[in-house]
Short mmCIF file of C-alpha atoms and ligand atoms in Angstrom, two decimals:
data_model
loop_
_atom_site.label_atom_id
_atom_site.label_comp_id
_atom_site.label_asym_id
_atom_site.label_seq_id
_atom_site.Cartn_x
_atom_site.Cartn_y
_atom_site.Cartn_z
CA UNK A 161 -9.17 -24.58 -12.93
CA UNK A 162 -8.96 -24.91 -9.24
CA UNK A 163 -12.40 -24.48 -6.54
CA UNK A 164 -11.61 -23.14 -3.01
CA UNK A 165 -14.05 -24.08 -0.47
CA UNK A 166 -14.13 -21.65 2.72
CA UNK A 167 -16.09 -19.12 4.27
CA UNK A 168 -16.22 -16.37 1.72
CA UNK A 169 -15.76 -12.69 2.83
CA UNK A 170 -14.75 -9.80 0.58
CA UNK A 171 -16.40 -6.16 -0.50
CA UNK A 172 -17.58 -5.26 -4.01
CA UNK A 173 -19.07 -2.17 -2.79
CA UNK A 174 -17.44 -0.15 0.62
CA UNK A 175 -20.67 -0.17 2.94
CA UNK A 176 -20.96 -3.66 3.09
CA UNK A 177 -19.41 -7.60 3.26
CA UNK A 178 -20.28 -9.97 0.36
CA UNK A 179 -20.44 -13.32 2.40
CA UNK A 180 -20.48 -17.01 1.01
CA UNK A 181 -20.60 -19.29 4.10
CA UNK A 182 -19.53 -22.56 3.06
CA UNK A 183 -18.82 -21.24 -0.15
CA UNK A 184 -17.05 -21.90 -3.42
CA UNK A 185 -14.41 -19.40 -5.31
CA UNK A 186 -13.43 -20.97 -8.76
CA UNK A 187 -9.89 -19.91 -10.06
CA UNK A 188 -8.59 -20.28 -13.62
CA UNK A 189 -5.78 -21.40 -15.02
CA UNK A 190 -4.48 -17.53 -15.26
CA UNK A 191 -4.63 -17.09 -11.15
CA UNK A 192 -8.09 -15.38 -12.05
CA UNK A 193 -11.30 -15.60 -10.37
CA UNK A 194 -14.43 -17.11 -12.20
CA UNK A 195 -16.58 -16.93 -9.73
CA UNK A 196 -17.88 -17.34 -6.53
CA UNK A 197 -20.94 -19.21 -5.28
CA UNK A 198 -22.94 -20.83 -2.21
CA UNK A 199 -23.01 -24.42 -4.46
CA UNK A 200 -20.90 -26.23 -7.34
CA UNK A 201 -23.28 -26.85 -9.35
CA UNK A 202 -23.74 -22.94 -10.42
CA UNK A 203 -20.29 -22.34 -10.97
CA UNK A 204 -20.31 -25.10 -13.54
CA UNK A 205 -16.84 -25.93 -12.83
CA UNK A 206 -17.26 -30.03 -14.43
CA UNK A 207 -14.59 -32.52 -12.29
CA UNK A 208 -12.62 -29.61 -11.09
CA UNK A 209 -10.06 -30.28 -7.85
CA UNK A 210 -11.93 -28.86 -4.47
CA UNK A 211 -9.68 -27.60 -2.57
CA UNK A 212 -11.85 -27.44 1.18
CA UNK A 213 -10.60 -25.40 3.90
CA UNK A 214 -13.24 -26.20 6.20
CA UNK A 215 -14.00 -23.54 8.87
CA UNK A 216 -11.58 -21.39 7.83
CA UNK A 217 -12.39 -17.86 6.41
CA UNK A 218 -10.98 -16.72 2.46
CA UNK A 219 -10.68 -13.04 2.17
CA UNK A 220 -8.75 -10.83 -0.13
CA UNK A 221 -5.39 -10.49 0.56
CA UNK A 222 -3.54 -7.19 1.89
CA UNK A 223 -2.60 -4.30 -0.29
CA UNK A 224 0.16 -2.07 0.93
CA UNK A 225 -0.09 1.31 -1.07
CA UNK A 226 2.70 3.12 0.74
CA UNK A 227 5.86 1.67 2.76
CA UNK A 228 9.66 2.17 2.35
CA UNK A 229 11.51 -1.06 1.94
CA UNK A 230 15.07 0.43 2.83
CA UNK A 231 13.88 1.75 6.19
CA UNK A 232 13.06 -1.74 7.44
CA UNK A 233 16.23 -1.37 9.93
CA UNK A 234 14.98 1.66 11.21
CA UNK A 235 11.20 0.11 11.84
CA UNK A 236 10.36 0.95 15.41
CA UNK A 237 12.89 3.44 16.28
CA UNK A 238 13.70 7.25 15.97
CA UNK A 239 10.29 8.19 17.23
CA UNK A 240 11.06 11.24 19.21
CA UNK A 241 11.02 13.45 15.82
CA UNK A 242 8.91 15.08 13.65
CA UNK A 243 8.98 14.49 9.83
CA UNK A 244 11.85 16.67 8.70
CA UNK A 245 14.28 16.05 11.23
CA UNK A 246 13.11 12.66 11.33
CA UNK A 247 14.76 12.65 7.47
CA UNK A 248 17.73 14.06 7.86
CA UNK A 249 18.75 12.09 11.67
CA UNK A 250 18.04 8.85 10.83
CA UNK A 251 16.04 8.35 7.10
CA UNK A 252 18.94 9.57 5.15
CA UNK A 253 22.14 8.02 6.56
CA UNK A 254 20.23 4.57 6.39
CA UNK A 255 19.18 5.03 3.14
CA UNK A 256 22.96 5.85 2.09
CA UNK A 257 23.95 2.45 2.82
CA UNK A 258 22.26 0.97 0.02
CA UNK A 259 24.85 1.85 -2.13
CA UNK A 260 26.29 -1.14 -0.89
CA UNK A 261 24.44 -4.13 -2.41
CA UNK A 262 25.42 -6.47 0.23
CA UNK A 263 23.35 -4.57 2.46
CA UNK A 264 20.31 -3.75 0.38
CA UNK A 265 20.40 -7.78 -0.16
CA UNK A 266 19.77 -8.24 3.02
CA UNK A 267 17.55 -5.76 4.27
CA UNK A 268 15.61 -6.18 1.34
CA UNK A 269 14.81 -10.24 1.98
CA UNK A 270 14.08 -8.95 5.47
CA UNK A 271 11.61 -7.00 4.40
CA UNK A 272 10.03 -8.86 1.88
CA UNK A 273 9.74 -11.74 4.24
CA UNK A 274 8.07 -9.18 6.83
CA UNK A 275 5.53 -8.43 3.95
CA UNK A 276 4.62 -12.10 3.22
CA UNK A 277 4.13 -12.84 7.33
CA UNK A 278 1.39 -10.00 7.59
CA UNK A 279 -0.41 -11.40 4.29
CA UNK A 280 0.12 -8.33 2.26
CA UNK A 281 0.63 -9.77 -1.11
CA UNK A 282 1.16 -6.54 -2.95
CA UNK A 283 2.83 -3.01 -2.25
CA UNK A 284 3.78 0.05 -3.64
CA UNK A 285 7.74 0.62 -2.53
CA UNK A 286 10.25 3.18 -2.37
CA UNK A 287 13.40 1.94 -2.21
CA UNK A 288 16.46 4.44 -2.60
CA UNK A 289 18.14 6.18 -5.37
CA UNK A 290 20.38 3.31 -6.34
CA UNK A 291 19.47 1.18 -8.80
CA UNK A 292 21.13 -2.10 -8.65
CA UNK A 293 19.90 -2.05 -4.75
CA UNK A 294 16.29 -1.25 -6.48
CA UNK A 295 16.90 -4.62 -8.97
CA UNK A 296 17.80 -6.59 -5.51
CA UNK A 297 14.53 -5.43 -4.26
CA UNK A 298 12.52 -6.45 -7.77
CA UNK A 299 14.05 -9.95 -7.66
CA UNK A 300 13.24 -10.88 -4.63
CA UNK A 301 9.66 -9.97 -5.00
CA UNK A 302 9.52 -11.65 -8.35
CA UNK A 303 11.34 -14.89 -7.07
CA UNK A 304 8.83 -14.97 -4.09
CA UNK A 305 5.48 -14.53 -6.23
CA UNK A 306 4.65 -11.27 -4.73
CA UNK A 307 2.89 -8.47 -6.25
CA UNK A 308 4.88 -5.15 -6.11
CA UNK A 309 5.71 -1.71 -7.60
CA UNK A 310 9.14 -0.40 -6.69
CA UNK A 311 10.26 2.99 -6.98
CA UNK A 312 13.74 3.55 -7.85
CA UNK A 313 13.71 7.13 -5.93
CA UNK A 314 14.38 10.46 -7.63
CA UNK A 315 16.35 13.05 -5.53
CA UNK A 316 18.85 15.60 -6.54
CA UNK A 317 18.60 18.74 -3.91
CA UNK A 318 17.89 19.41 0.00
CA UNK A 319 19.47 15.72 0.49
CA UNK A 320 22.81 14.80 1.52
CA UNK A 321 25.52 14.74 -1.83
CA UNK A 322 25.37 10.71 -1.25
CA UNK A 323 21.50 10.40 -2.06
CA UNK A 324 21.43 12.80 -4.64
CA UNK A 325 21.47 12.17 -8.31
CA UNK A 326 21.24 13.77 -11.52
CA UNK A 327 17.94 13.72 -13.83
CA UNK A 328 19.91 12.04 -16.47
CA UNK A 329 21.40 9.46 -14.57
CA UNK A 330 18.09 8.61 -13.05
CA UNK A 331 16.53 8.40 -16.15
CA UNK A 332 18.83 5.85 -17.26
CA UNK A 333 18.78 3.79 -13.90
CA UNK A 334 15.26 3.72 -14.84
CA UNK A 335 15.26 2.81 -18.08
CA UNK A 336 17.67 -0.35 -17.16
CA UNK A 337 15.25 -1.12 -14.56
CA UNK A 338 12.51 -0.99 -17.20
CA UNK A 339 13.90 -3.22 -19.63
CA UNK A 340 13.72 -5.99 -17.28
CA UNK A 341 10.42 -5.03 -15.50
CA UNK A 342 8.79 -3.28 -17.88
CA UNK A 343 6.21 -5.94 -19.01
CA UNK A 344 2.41 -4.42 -17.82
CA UNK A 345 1.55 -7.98 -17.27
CA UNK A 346 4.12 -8.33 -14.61
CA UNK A 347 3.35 -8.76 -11.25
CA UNK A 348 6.68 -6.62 -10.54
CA UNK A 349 7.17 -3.16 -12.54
CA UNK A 350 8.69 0.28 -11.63
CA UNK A 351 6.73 2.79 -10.17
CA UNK A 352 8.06 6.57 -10.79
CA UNK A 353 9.17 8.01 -7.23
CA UNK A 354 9.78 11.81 -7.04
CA UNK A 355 10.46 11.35 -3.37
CA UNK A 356 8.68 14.42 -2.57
CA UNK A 357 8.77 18.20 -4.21
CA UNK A 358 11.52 19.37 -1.67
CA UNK A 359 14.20 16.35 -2.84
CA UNK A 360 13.71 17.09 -6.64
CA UNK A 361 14.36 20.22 -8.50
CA UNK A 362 12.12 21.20 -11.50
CA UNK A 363 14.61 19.62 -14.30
CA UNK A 364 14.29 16.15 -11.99
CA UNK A 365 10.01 16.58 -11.86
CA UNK A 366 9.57 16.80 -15.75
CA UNK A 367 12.25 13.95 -16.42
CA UNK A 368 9.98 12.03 -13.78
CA UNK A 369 6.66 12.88 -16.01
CA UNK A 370 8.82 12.10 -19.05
CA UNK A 371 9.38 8.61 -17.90
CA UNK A 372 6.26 7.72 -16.35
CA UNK A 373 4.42 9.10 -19.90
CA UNK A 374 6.43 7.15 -22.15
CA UNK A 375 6.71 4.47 -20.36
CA UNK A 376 3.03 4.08 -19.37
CA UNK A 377 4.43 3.95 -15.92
CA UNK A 378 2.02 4.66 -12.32
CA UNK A 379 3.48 7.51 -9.98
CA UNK A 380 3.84 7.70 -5.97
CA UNK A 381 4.73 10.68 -3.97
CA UNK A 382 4.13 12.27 -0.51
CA UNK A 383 2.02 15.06 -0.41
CA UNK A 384 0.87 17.55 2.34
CA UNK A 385 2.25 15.69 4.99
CA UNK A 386 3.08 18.16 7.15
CA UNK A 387 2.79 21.58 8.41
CA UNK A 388 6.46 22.92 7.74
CA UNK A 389 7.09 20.60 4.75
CA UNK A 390 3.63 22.78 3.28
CA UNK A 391 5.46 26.26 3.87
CA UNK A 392 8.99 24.91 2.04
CA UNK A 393 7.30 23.90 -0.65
CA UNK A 394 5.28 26.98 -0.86
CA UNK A 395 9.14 28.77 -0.72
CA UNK A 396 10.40 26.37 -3.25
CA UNK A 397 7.74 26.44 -5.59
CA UNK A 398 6.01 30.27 -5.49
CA UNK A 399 4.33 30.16 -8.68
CA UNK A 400 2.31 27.00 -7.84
CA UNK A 401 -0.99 27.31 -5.60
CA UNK A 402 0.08 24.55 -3.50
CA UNK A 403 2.17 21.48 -3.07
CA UNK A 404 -0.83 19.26 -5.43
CA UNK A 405 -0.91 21.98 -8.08
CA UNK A 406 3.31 21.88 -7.72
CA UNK A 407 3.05 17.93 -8.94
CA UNK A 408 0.17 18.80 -11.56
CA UNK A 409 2.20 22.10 -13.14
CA UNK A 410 5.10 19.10 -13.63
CA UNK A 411 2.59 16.38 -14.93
CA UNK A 412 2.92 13.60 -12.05
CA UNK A 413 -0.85 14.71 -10.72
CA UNK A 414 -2.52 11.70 -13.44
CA UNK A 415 -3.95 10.53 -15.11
CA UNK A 416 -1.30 7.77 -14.87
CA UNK A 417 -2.04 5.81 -11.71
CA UNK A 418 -0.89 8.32 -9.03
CA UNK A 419 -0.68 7.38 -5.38
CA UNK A 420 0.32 10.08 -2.95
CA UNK A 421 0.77 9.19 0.65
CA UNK A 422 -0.67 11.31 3.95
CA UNK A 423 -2.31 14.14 2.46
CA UNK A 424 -3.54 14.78 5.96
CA UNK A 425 -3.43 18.99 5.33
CA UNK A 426 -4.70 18.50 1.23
CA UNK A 427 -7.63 21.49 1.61
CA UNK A 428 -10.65 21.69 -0.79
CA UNK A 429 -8.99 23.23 -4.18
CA UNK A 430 -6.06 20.26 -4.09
CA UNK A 431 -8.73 17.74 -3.28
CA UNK A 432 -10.45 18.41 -6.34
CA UNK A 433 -7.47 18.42 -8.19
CA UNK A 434 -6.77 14.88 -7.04
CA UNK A 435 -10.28 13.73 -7.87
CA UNK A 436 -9.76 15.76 -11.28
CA UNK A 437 -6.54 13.37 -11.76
CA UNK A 438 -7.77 10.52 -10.20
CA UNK A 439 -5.39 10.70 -7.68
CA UNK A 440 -5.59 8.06 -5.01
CA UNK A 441 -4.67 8.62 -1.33
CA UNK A 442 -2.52 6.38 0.75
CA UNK A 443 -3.53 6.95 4.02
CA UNK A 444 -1.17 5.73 6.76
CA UNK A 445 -2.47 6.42 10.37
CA UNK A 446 0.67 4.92 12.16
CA UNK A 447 2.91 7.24 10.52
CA UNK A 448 0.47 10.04 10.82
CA UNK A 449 0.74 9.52 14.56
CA UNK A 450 4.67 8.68 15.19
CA UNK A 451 5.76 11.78 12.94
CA UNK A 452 3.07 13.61 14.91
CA UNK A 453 1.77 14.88 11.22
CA UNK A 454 -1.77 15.20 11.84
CA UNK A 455 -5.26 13.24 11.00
CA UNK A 456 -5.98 12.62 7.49
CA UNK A 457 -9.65 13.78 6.47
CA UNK A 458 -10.48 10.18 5.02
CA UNK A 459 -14.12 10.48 5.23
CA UNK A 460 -13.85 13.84 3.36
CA UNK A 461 -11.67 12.02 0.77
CA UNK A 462 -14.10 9.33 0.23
CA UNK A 463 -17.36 11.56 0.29
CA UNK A 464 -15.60 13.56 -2.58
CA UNK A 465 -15.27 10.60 -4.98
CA UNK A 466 -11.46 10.39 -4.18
CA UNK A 467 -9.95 6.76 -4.02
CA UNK A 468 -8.22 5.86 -0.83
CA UNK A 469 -6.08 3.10 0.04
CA UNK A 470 -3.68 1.76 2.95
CA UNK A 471 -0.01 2.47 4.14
CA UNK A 472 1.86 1.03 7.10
CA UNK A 473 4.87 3.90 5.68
CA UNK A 474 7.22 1.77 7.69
CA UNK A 475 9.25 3.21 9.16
CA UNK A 476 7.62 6.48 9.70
CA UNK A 477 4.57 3.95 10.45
CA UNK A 478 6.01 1.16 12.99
CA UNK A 479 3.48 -1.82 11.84
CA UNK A 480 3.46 -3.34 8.60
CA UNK A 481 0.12 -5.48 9.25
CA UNK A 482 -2.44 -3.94 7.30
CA UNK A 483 -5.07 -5.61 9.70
CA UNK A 484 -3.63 -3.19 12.49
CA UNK A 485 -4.09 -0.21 9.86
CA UNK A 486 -7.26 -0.85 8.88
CA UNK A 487 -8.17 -0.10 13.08
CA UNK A 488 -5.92 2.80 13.39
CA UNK A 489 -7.76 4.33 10.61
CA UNK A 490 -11.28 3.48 12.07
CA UNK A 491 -9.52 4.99 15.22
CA UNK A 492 -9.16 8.15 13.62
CA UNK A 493 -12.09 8.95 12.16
CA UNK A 494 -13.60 8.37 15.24
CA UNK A 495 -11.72 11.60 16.34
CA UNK A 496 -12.70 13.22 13.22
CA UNK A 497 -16.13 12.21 14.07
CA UNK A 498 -15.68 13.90 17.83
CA UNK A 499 -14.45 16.76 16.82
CA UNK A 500 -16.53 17.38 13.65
CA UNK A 501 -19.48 17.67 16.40
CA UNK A 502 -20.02 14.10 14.73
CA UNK A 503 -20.94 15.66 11.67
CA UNK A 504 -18.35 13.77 10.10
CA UNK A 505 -19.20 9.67 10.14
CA UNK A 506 -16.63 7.60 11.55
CA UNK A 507 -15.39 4.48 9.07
CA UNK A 508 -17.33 1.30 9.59
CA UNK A 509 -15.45 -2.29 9.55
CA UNK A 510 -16.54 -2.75 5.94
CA UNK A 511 -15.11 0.56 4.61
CA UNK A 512 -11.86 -0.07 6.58
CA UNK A 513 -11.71 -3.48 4.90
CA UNK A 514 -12.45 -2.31 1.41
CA UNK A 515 -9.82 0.53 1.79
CA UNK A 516 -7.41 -2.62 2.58
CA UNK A 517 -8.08 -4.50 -0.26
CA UNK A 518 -10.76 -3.13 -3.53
CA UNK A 519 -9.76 -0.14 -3.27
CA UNK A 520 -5.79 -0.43 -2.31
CA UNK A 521 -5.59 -3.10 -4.77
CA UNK A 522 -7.00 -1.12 -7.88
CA UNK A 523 -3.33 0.33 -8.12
CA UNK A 524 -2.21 -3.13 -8.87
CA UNK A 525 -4.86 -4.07 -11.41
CA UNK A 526 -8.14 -5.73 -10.76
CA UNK A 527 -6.50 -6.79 -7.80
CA UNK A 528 -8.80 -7.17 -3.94
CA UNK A 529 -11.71 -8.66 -4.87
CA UNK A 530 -13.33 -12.07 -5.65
CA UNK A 531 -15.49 -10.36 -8.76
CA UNK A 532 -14.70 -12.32 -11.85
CA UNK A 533 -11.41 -11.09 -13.53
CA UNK A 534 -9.72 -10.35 -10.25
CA UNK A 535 -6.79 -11.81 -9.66
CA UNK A 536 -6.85 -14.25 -7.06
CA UNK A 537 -5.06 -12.62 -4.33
CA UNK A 538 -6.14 -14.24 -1.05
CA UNK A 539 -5.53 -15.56 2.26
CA UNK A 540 -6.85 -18.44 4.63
CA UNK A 541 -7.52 -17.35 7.78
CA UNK A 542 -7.26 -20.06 10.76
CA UNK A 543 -8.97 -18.48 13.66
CA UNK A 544 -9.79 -21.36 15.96
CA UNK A 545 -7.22 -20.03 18.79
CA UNK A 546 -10.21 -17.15 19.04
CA UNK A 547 -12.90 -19.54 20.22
CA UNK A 548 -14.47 -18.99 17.21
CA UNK A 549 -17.76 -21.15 18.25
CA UNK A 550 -19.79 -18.70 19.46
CA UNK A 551 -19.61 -15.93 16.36
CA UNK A 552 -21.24 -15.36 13.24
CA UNK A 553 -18.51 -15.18 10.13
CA UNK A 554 -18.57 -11.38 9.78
CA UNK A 555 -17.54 -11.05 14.16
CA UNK A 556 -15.16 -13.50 13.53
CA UNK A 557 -13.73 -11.55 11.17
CA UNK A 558 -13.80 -8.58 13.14
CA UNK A 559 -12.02 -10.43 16.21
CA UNK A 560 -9.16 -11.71 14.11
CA UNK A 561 -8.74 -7.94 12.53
CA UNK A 562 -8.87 -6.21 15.63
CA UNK A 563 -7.19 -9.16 18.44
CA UNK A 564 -5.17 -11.63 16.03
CA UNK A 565 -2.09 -11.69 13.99
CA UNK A 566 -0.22 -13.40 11.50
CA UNK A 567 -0.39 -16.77 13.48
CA UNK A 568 -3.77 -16.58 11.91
CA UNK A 569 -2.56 -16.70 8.55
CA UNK A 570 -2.86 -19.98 7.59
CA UNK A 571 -2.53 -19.69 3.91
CA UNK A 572 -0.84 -16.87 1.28
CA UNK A 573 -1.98 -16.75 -2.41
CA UNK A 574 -0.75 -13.95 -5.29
CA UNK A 575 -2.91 -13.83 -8.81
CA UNK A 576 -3.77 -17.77 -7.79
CA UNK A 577 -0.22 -19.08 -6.94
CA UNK A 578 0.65 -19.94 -3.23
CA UNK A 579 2.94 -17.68 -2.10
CA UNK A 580 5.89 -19.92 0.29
CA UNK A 581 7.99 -17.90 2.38
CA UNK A 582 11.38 -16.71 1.02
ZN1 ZN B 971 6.62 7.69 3.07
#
């Protein structure tokens, strides 16, 4: 057992901070939390080692519930598109070079690294169709410590002949990929990634369900992203009544963990069917904005009962720090608020926060908390280049969210490991 001594900030419920000043979090032996407490003596921990970080703030770490790892060369370019020509410019012929696994080495250490320096500890990937690039990707995270599902993606139409494979051949990539990663313990596994309903043809959506159901396997997609990716799907799939009830019809709608990222258009009969499946959202505000897709109805989402977590979508999204997500989306609720005649409440620090890490995290596990049985996922945050003399603990953490950066981030730790760079 191991006792961290900091100031204690996390959120069991969404409308508000659970804060331990000068607190205690005891860790087990398993990287799980025991508890957390204002004194020792409560958390009956005997001679354990006290670790004491002084003035220094413990908070969950990140949880990144949507981002591309093989678009990490593209991250901060090709901005002047929308989403569909965005694809086919500049997505696509990147995402063909991962055939070579030279390449997919390398941007794939690249962007794990990126990952670890903004404190997110765990993600949910896509990486590309090919699967020895994908077990590049899974071996990295695993030999770093970090928490991650990667999505060997499925694709076999609309696409260029290079990024396209057959449902069989997928299958099997996947089941290789399983054999290896297929332990629910692990902090690596395969997610099943139908890139979206336009990329995969009917025979390519049930093998997708097939796999995920045997294998006990979560799901991430994109859904209702945009306005002309709505009307081809509506083309491609006539007998569905829209692009959620498309994945549902093919089983990838639950009630396997399901993760679908934007759903900035999803109207009232597919948001019921995600809170029928338990389908959780991952909204990404960055990408939202750069692809010019449109404003996610978050509050909706969460008045509904629907889970919602965070996405930087890199590179659709240019930002990988969650920190910087969590006040884009506060951002744009405020214009949800404006222009719902602010009938609509805007998302308060603590929501934004939870989002980031309870809720995120629950993809993972019992992952973004400091409850007992949560992994121990956290980070120690140095803020004492923002003249942190003057604040309380809750506006200090609301000045390093919205004004610092990874400098910050003094310490990394995954299900109660340290987490070194790569
Ligand atoms: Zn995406």
């Amino acid at each position: 057992m191991k006792i961290y001594k900091g100031h204690i900030i996390f959120t069991k419920e969404r409308q508000q901070f659970d804060v331990v000043e000068d607190g205690y979090v005891a860790v087990g032996d398993d990287g799980r939390v025991l508890g957390t407490s204002a004194d020792l003596i409560s958390l009956d921990c005997g001679d354990a080692e006290v670790v004491d970080f002084g003035d220094r703030m413990l908070i969950p770490a990140m949880n990144d519930v949507h981002v591309h790892a093989a678009q990490y060369h593209n991250q901060g370019i090709a901005m002047d598109f929308e989403l569909l020509p965005w694809l086919s410019e500049y997505t696509f012929p990147e995402e063909s070079k991962f055939s070579d696994v030279g390449y997919a080495e390398r941007m794939y250490s690249r962007f794990v690294r990126h990952l670890w320096r903004v404190g997110t500890m765990r993600s949910a990937v896509f990486a590309t169709i090919h699967t020895e690039g994908t077990r590049r990707l899974m071996e990295l995270f695993r030999a770093a410590g970090m928490g991650a599902l990667v999505g060997k993606v499925a694709m076999d139409r609309n696409c260029p002949a290079i990024l396209s494979e057959s449902a069989g051949d997928y299958v099997k990539g996947m089941e290789q990929l399983i054999a290896d990663y297929g332990d629910a313990d692990s902090l690596v596994r395969p997610i099943v990634t139908p890139r979206f309903i336009p990329t995969c043809s009917p025979a390519m959506l049930r093998a997708c369900a097939d796999v995920a159901r045997r294998h006990s396997l979560p799901v991430q997609s994109h859904l209702s992203e945009n306005k002309s990716e709505i009307a081809w799907v509506r083309e491609l799939e006539p007998d569905s009544r829209g692009y959620g009830d498309a994945y549902r019809r093919y089983g990838l709608f639950g009630p396997m963990p399901t993760v679908m990222a934007h759903c900035v258009w999803s109207g009232a009969a597919e948001r019921r069917l995600m809170r029928d499946g338990g389908v959780m959202v991952a909204h990404c505000p960055t990408s939202n904005f750069n692809v010019a897709s449109g404003m996610a109805p978050v509050r909706t989402f969460l008045d509904e009962g629907i889970n919602v977590g965070l996405g930087s979508d890199v590179s659709a999204g240019h930002d990988f720090s969650i920190f910087r997500i969590m006040v884009y989306a506060i951002q744009v609720s405020k214009m949800h608020y404006q222009q719902s005649g602010h009938q609509l409440p805007f998302l308060t620090l603590s929501e934004a926060f939870w989002m980031a890490t309870k809720a995120g995290g629950s993809l993972f596990g019992r992952v973004g908390s400091f409850e007992p049985g949560y992994d121990f996922d956290a980070l120690v945050i140095d803020d004492s280049d923002l003249y942190p003399e003057d604040y309380t603990v809750l506006q200090r953490l609301e000045r390093f969210i919205y004004t610092g950066d990874d400098r910050n981030i003094a310490l990394r730790f995954c299900r109660g490991r340290e987490v070194k760079p790569l």
